[in-house]
JSON list of C-alpha atoms in Angstrom, two decimals:
[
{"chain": "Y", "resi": 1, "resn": "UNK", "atom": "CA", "xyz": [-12.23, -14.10, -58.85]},
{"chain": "Y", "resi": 2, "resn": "UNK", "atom": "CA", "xyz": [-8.89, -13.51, -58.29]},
{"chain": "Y", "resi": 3, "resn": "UNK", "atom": "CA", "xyz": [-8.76, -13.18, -54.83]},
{"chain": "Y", "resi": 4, "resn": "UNK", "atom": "CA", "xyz": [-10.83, -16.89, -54.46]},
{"chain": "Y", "resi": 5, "resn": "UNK", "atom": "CA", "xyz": [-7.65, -18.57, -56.95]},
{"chain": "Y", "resi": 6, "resn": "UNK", "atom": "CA", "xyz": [-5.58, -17.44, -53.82]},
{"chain": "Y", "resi": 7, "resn": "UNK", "atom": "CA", "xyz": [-7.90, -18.19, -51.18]},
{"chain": "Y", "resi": 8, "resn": "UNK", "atom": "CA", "xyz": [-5.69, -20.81, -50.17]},
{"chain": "Y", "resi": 9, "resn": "UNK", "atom": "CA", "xyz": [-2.47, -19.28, -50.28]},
{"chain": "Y", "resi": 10, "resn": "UNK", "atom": "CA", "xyz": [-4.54, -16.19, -48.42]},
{"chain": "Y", "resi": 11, "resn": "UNK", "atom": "CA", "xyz": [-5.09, -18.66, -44.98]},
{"chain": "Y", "resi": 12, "resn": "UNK", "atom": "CA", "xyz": [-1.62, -20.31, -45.34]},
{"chain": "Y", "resi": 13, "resn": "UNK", "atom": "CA", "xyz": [-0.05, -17.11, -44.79]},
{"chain": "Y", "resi": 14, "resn": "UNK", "atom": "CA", "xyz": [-2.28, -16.24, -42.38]},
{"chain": "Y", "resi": 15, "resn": "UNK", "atom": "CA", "xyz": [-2.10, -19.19, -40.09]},
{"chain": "Y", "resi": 16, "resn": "UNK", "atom": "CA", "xyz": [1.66, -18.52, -40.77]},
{"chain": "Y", "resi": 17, "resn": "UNK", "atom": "CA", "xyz": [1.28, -15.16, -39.31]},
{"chain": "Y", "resi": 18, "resn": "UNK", "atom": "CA", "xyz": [-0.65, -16.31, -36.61]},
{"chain": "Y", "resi": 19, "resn": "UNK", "atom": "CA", "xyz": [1.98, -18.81, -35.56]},
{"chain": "Y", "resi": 20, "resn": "UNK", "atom": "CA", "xyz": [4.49, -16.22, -35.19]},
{"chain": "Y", "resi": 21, "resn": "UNK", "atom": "CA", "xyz": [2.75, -14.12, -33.25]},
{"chain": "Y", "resi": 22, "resn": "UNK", "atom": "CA", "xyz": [1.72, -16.92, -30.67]},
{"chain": "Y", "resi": 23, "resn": "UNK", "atom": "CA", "xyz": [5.67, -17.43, -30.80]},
{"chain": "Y", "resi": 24, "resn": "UNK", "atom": "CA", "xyz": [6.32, -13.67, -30.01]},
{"chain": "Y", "resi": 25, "resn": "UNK", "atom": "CA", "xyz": [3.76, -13.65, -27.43]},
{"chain": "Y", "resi": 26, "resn": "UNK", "atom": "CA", "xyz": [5.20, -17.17, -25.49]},
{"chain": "Y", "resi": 27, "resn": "UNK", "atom": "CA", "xyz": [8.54, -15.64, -25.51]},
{"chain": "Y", "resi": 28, "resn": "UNK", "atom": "CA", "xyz": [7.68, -12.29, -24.33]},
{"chain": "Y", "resi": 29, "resn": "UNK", "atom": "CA", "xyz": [5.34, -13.90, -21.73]},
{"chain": "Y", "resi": 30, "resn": "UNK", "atom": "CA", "xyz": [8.18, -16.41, -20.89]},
{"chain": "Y", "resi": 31, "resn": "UNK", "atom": "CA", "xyz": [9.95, -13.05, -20.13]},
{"chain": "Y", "resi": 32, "resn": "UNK", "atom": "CA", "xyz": [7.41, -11.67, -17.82]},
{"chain": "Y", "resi": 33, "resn": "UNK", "atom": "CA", "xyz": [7.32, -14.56, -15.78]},
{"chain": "Y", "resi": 34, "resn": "UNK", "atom": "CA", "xyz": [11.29, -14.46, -15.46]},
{"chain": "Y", "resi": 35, "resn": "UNK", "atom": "CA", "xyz": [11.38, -10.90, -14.36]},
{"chain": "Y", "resi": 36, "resn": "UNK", "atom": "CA", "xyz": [7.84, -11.56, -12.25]},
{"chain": "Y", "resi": 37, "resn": "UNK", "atom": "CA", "xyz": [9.44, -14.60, -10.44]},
{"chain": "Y", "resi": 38, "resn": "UNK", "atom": "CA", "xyz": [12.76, -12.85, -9.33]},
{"chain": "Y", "resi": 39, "resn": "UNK", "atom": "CA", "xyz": [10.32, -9.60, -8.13]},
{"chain": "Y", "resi": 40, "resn": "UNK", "atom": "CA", "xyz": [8.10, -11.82, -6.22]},
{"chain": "Y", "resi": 41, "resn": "UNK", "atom": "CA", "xyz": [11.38, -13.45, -4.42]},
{"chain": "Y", "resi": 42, "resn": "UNK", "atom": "CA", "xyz": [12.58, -9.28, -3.82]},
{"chain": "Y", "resi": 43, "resn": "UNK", "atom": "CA", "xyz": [9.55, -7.98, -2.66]},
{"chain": "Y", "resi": 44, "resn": "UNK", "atom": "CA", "xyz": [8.15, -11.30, -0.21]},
{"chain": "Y", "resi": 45, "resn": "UNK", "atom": "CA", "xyz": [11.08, -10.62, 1.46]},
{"chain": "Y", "resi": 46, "resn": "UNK", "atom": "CA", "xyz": [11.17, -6.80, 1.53]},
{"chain": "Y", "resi": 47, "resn": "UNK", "atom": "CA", "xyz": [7.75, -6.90, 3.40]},
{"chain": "Y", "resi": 48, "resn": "UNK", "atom": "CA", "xyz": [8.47, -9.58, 5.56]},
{"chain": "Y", "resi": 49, "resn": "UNK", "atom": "CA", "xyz": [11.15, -7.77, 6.64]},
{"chain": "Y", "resi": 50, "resn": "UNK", "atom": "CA", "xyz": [8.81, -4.39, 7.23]},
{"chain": "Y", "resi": 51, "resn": "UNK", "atom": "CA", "xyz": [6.25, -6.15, 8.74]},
{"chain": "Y", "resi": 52, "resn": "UNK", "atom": "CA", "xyz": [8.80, -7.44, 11.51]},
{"chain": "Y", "resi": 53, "resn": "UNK", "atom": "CA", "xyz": [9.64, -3.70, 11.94]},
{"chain": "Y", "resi": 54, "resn": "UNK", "atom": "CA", "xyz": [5.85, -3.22, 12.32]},
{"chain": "Y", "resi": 55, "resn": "UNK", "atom": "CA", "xyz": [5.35, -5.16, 15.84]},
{"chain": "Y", "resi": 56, "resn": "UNK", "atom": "CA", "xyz": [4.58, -8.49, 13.08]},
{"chain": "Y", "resi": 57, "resn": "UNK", "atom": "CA", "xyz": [7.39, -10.68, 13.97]},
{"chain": "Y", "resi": 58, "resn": "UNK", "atom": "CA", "xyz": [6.37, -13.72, 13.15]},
{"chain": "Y", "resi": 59, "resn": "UNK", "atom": "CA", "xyz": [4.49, -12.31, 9.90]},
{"chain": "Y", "resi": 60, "resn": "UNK", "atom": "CA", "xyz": [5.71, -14.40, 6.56]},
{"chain": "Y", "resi": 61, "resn": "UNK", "atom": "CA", "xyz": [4.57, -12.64, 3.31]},
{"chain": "Y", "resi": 62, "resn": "UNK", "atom": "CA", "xyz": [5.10, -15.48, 0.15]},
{"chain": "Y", "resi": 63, "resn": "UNK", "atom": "CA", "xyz": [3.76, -13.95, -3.09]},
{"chain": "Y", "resi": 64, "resn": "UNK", "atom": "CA", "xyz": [3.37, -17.01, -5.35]},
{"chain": "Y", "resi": 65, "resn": "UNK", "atom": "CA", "xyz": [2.80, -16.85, -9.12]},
{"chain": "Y", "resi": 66, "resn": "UNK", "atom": "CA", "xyz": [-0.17, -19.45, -10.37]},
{"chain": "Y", "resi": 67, "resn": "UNK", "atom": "CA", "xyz": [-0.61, -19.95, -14.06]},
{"chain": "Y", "resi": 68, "resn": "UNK", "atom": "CA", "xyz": [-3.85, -18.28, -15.20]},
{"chain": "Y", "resi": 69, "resn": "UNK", "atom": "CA", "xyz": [-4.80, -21.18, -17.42]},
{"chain": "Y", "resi": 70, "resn": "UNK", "atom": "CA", "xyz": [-6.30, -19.06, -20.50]},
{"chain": "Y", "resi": 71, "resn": "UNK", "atom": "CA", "xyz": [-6.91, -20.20, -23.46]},
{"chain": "Y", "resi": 72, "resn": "UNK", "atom": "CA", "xyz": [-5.84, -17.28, -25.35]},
{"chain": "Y", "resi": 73, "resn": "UNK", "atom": "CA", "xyz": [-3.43, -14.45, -24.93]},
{"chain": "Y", "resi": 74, "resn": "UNK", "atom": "CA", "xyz": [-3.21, -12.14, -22.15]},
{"chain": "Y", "resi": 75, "resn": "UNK", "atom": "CA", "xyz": [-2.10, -8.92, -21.93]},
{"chain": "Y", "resi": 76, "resn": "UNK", "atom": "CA", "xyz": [-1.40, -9.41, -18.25]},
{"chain": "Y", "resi": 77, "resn": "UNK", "atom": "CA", "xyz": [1.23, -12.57, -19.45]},
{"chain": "Y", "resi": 78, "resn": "UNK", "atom": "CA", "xyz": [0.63, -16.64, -18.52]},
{"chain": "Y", "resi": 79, "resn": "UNK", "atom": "CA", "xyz": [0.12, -15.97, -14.84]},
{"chain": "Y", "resi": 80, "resn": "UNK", "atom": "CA", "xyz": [-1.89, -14.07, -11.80]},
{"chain": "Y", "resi": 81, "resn": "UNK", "atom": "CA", "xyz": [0.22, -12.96, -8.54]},
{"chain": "Y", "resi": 82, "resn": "UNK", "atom": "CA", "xyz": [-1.49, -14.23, -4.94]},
{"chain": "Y", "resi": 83, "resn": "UNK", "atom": "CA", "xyz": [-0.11, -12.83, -1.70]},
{"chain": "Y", "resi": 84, "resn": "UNK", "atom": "CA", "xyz": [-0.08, -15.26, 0.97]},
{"chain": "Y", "resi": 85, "resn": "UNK", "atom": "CA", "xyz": [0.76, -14.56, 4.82]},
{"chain": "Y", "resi": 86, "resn": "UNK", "atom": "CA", "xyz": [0.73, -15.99, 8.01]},
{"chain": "Y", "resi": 87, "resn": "UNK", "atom": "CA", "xyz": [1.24, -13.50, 11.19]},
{"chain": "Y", "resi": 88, "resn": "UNK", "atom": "CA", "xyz": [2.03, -16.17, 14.23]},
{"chain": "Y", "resi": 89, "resn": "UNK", "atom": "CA", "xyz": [4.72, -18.97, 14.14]},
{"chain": "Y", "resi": 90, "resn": "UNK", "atom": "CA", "xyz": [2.06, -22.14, 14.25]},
{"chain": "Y", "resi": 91, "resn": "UNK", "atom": "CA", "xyz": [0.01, -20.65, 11.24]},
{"chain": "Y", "resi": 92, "resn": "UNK", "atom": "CA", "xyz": [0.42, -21.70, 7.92]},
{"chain": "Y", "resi": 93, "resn": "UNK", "atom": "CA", "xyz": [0.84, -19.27, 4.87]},
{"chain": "Y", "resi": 94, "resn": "UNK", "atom": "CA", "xyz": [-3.24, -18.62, 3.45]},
{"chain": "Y", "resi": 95, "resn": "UNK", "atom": "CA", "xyz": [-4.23, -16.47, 1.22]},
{"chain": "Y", "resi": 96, "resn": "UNK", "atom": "CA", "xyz": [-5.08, -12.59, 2.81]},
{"chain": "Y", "resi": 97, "resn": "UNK", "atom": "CA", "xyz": [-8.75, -12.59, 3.13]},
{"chain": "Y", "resi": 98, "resn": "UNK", "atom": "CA", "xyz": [-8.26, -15.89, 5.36]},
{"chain": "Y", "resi": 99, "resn": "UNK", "atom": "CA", "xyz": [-5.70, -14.83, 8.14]},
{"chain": "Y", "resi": 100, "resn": "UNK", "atom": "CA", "xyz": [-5.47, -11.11, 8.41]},
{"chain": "Y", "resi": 101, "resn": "UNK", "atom": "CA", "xyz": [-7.20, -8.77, 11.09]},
{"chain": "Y", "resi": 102, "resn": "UNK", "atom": "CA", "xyz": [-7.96, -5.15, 10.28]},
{"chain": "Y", "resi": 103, "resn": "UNK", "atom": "CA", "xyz": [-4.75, -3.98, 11.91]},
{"chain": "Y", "resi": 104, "resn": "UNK", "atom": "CA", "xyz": [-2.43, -6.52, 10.33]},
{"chain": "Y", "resi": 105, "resn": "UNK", "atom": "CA", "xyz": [-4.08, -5.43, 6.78]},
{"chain": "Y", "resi": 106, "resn": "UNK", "atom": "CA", "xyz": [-3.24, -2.29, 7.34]},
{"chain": "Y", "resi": 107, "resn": "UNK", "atom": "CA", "xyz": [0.39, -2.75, 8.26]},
{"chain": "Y", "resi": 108, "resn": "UNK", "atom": "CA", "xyz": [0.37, -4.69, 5.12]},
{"chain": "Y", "resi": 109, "resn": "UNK", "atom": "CA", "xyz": [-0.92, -1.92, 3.00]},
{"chain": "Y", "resi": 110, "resn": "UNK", "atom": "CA", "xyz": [1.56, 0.68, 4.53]},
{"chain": "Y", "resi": 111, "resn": "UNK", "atom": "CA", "xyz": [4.75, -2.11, 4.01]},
{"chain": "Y", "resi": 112, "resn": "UNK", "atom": "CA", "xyz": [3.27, -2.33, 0.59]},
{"chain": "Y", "resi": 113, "resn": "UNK", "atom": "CA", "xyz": [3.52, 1.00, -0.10]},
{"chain": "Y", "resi": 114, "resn": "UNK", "atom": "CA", "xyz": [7.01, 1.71, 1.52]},
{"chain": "Y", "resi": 115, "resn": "UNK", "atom": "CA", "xyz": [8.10, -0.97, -0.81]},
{"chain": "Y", "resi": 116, "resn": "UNK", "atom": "CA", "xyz": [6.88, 0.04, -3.57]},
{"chain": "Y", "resi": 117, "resn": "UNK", "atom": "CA", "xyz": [7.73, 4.04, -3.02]},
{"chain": "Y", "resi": 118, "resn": "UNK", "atom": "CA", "xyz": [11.29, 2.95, -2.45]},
{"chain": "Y", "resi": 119, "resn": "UNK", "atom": "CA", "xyz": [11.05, 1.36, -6.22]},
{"chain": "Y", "resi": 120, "resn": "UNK", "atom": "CA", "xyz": [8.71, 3.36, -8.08]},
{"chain": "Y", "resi": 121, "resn": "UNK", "atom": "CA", "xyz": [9.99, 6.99, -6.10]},
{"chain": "Y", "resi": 122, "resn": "UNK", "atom": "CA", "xyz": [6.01, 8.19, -5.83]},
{"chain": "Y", "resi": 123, "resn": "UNK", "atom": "CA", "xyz": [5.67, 11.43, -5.76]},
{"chain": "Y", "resi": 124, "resn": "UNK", "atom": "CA", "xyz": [3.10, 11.74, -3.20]},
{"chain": "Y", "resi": 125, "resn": "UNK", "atom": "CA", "xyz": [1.63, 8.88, -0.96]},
{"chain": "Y", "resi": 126, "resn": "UNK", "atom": "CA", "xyz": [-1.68, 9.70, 0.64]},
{"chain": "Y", "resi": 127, "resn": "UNK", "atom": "CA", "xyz": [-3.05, 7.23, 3.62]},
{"chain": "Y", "resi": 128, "resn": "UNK", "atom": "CA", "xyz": [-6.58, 6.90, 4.54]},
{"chain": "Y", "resi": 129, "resn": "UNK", "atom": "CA", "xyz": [-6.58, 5.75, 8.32]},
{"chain": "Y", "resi": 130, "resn": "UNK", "atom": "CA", "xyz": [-3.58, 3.08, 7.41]},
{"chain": "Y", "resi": 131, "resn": "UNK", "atom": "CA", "xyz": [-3.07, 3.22, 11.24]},
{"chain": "Y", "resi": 132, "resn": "UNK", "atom": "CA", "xyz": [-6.74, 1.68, 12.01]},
{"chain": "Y", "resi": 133, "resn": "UNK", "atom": "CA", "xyz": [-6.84, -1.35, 14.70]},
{"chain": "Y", "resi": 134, "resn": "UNK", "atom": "CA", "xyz": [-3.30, -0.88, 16.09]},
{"chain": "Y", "resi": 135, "resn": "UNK", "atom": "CA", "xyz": [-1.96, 1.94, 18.92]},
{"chain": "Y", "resi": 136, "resn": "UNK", "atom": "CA", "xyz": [0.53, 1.90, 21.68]},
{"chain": "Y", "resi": 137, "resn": "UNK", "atom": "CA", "xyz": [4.23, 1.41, 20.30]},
{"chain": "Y", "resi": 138, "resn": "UNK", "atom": "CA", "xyz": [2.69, 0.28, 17.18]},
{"chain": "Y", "resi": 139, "resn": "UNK", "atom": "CA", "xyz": [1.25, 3.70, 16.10]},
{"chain": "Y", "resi": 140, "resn": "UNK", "atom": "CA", "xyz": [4.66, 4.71, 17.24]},
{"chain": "Y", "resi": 141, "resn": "UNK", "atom": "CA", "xyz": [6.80, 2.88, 15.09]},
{"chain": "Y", "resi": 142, "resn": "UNK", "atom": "CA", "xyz": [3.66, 3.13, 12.20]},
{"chain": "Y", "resi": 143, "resn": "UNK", "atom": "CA", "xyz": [3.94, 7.11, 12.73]},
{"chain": "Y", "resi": 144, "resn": "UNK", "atom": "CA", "xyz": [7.90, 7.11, 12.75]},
{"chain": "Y", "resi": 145, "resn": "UNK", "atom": "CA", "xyz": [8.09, 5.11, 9.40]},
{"chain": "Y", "resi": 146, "resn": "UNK", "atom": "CA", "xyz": [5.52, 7.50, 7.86]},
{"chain": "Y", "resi": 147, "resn": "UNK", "atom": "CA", "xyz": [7.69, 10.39, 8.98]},
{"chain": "Y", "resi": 148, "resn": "UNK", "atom": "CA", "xyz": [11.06, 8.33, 6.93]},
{"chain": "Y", "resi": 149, "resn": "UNK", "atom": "CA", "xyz": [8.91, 8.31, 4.12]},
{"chain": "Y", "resi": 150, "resn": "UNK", "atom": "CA", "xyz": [8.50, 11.77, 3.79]},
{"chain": "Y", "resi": 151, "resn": "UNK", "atom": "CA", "xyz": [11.85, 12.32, 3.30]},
{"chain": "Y", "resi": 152, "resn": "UNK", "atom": "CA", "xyz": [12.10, 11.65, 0.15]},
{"chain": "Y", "resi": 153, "resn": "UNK", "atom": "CA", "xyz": [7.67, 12.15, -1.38]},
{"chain": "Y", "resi": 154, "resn": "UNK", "atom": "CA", "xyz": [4.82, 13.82, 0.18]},
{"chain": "Y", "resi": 155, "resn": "UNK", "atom": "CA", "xyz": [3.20, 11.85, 2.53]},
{"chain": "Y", "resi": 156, "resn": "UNK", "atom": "CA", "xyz": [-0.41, 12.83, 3.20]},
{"chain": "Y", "resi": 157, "resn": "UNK", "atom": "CA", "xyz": [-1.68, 10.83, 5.81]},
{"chain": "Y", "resi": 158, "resn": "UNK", "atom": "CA", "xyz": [-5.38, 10.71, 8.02]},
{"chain": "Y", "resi": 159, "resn": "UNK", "atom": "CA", "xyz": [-4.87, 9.72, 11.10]},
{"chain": "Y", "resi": 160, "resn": "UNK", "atom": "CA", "xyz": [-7.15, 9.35, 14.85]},
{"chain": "Y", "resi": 161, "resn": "UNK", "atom": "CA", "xyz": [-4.29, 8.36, 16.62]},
{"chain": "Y", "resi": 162, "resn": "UNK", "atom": "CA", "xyz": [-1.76, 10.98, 18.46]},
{"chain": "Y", "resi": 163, "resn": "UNK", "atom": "CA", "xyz": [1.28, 8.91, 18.11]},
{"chain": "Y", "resi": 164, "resn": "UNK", "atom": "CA", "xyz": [1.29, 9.26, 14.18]},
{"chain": "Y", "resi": 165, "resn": "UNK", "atom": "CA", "xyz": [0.02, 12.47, 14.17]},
{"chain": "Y", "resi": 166, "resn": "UNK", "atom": "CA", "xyz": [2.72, 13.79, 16.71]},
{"chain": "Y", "resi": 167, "resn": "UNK", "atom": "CA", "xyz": [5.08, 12.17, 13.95]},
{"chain": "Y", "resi": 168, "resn": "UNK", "atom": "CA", "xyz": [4.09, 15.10, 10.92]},
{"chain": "Y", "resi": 169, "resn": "UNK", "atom": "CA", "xyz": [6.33, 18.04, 10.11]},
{"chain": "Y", "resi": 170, "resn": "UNK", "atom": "CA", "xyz": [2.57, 19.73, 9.49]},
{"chain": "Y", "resi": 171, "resn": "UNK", "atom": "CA", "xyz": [-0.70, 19.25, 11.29]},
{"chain": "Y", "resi": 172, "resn": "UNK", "atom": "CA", "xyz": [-3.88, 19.77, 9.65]},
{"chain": "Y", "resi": 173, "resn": "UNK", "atom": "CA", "xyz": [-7.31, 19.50, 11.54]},
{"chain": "Y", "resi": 174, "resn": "UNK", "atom": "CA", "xyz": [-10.22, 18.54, 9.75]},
{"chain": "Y", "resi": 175, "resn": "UNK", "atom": "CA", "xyz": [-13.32, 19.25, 11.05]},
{"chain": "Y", "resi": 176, "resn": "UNK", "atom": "CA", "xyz": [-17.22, 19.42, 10.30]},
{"chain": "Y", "resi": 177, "resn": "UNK", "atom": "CA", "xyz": [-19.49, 22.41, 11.22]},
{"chain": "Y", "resi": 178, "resn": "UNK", "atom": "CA", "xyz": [-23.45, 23.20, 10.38]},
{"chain": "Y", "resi": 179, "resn": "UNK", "atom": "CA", "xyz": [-24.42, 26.52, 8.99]},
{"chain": "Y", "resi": 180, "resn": "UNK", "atom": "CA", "xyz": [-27.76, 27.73, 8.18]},
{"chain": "Y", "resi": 181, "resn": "UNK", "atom": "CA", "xyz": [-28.28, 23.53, 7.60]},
{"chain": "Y", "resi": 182, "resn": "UNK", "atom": "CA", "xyz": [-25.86, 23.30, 5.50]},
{"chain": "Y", "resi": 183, "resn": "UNK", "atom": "CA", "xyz": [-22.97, 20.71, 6.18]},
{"chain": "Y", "resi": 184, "resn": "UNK", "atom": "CA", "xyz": [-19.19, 22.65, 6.13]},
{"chain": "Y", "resi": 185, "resn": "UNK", "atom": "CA", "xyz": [-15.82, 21.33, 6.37]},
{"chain": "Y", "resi": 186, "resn": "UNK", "atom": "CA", "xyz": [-13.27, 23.31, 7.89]},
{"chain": "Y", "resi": 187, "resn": "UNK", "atom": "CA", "xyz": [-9.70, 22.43, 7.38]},
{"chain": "Y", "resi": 188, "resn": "UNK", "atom": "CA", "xyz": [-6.85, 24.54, 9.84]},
{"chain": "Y", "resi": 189, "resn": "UNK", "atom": "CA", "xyz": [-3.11, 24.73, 9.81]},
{"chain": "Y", "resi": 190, "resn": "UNK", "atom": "CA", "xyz": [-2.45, 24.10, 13.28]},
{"chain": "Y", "resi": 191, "resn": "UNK", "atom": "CA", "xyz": [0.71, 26.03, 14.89]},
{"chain": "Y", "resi": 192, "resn": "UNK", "atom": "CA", "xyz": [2.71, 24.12, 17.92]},
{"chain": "Y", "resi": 193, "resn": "UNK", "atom": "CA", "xyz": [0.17, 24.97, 20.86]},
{"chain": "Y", "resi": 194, "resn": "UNK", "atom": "CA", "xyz": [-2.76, 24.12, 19.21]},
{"chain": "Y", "resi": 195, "resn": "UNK", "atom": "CA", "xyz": [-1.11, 20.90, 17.86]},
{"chain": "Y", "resi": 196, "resn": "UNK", "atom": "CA", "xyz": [-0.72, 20.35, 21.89]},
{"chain": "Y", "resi": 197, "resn": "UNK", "atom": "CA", "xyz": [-4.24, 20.89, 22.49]},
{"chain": "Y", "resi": 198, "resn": "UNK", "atom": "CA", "xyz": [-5.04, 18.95, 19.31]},
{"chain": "Y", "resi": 199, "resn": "UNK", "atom": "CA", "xyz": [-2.90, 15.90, 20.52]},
{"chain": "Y", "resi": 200, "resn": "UNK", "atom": "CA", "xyz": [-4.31, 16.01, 24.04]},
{"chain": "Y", "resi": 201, "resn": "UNK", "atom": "CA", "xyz": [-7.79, 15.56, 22.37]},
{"chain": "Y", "resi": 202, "resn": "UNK", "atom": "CA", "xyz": [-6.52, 12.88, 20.12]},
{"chain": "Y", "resi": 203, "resn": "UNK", "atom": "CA", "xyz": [-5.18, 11.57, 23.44]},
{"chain": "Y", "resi": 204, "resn": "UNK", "atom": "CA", "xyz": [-7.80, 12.17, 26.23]},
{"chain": "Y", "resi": 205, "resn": "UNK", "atom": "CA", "xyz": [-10.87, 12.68, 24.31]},
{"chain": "Y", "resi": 206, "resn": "UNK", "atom": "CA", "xyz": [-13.58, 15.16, 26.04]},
{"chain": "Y", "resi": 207, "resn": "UNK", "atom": "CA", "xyz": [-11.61, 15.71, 29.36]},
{"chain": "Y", "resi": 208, "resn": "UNK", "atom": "CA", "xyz": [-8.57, 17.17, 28.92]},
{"chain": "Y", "resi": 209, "resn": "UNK", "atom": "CA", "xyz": [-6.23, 17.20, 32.83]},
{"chain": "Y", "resi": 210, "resn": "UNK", "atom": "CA", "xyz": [-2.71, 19.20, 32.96]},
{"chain": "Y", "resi": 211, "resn": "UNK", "atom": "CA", "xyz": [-1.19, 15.99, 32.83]},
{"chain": "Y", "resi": 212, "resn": "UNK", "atom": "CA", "xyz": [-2.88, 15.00, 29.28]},
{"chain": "Y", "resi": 213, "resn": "UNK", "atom": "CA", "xyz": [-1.16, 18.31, 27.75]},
{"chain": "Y", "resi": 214, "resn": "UNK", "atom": "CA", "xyz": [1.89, 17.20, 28.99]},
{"chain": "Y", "resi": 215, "resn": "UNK", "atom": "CA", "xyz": [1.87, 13.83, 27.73]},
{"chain": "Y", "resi": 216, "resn": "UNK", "atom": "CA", "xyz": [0.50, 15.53, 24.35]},
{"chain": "Y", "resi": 217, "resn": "UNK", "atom": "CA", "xyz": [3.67, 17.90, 24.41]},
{"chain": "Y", "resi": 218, "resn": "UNK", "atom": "CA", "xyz": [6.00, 15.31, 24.83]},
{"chain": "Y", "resi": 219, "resn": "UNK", "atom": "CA", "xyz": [4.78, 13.15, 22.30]},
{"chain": "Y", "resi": 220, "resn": "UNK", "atom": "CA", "xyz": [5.68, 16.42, 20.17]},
{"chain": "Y", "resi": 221, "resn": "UNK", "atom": "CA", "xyz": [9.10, 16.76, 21.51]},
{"chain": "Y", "resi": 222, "resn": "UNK", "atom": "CA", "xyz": [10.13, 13.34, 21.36]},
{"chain": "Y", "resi": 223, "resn": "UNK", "atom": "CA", "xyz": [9.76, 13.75, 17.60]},
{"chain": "Y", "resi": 224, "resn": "UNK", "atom": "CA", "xyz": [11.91, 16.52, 16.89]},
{"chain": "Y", "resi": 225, "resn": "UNK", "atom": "CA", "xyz": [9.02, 19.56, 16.70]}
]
């Protein structure tokens, strides 16, 4: 009985309540987007820049901030983050599933991570073929930045192409054998001659000439090993 006499008083506190926490949360949110806004500025910027150093350099990265329009709190704050890009001079900036090739994603993913490693100091980075759809001087410079990166975390990183492989302090071949039907992966530590003969397959595929193991060796040398 006594809690219907205060029935009233029970909801006016309670939309009271409700109010300010709906303040709390604007402010908070308000917050978010501050911080959000000046990051999106930092790190647009930070990946244009690496994407320049990637062979990109016309690339444009924008990440824009668009207002998610719910009707009720969020924990994710008042807004959603879209990357947009444009790779040549006479595009405009579109969102990534319009403009991008393989390659260019995947010098996006590996600026992305730089960018982020540099912030965050991630203790180890692992890369699943980030190198796919580029080669040449590309590979080069994608292999070389790798290599930076492990400087300061430990960068794990599955490659196909001899100019980022040549790059690691450590080579590691990874290969697939059949015994008695049953499906084994073999995984081997290779020292600096086999790396050579390694690289030279990477390079030359089935037919390996002197002059293949000689371009494999002095992909090795030119990067310090």
């Amino acid at each position: 009985f006594k809690q219907l006499e205060s029935q009233d008083e029970t909801i006016a506190n309670l939309k009271n309540n409700l109010l300010k926490l709906e303040q709390e949360y604007q402010q908070k949110a308000a917050s978010l987007t501050n911080q959000r806004t000046l990051a999106a500025e930092k790190l647009s910027k930070k990946l244009t820049a690496l994407l320049k150093t990637l062979r990109l350099e016309d690339a444009l990265v924008s990440i824009i901030l668009k207002a998610s329009n719910l009707s009720t709190p969020s924990s994710h704050g008042n807004e959603m983050c879209e990357f947009l890009i444009k790779t040549n001079r006479d595009q405009n900036l579109s969102s990534l599933s319009h403009s991008v090739s393989g390659g260019e994603l995947s010098r996006l993913a590996l600026a992305t991570q730089v960018a982020i490693a540099e912030i965050e100091g991630t203790p180890s980075l692992i890369f699943d073929e980030v190198d796919v759809g580029i080669g040449g001087g590309t590979a080069e410079i994608v292999g070389k930045l790798l290599r930076k990166m492990g400087n300061n975390t430990q960068v794990m990183c599955i490659t196909h192409l001899a100019q980022v492989a040549s790059q690691a302090d450590q080579h590691i071949r990874v290969s697939k054998s059949i015994v008695n039907n049953i499906t084994r992966t073999n995984i081997e530590y290779l020292n600096k001659s086999e790396r050579i003969a390694e690289l030279a397959r990477m390079i030359g595929g089935l037919t390996i000439t002197p002059q293949t193991l000689l371009h494999a060796q002095e992909l090795l040398e030119n990067a310090g090993h």
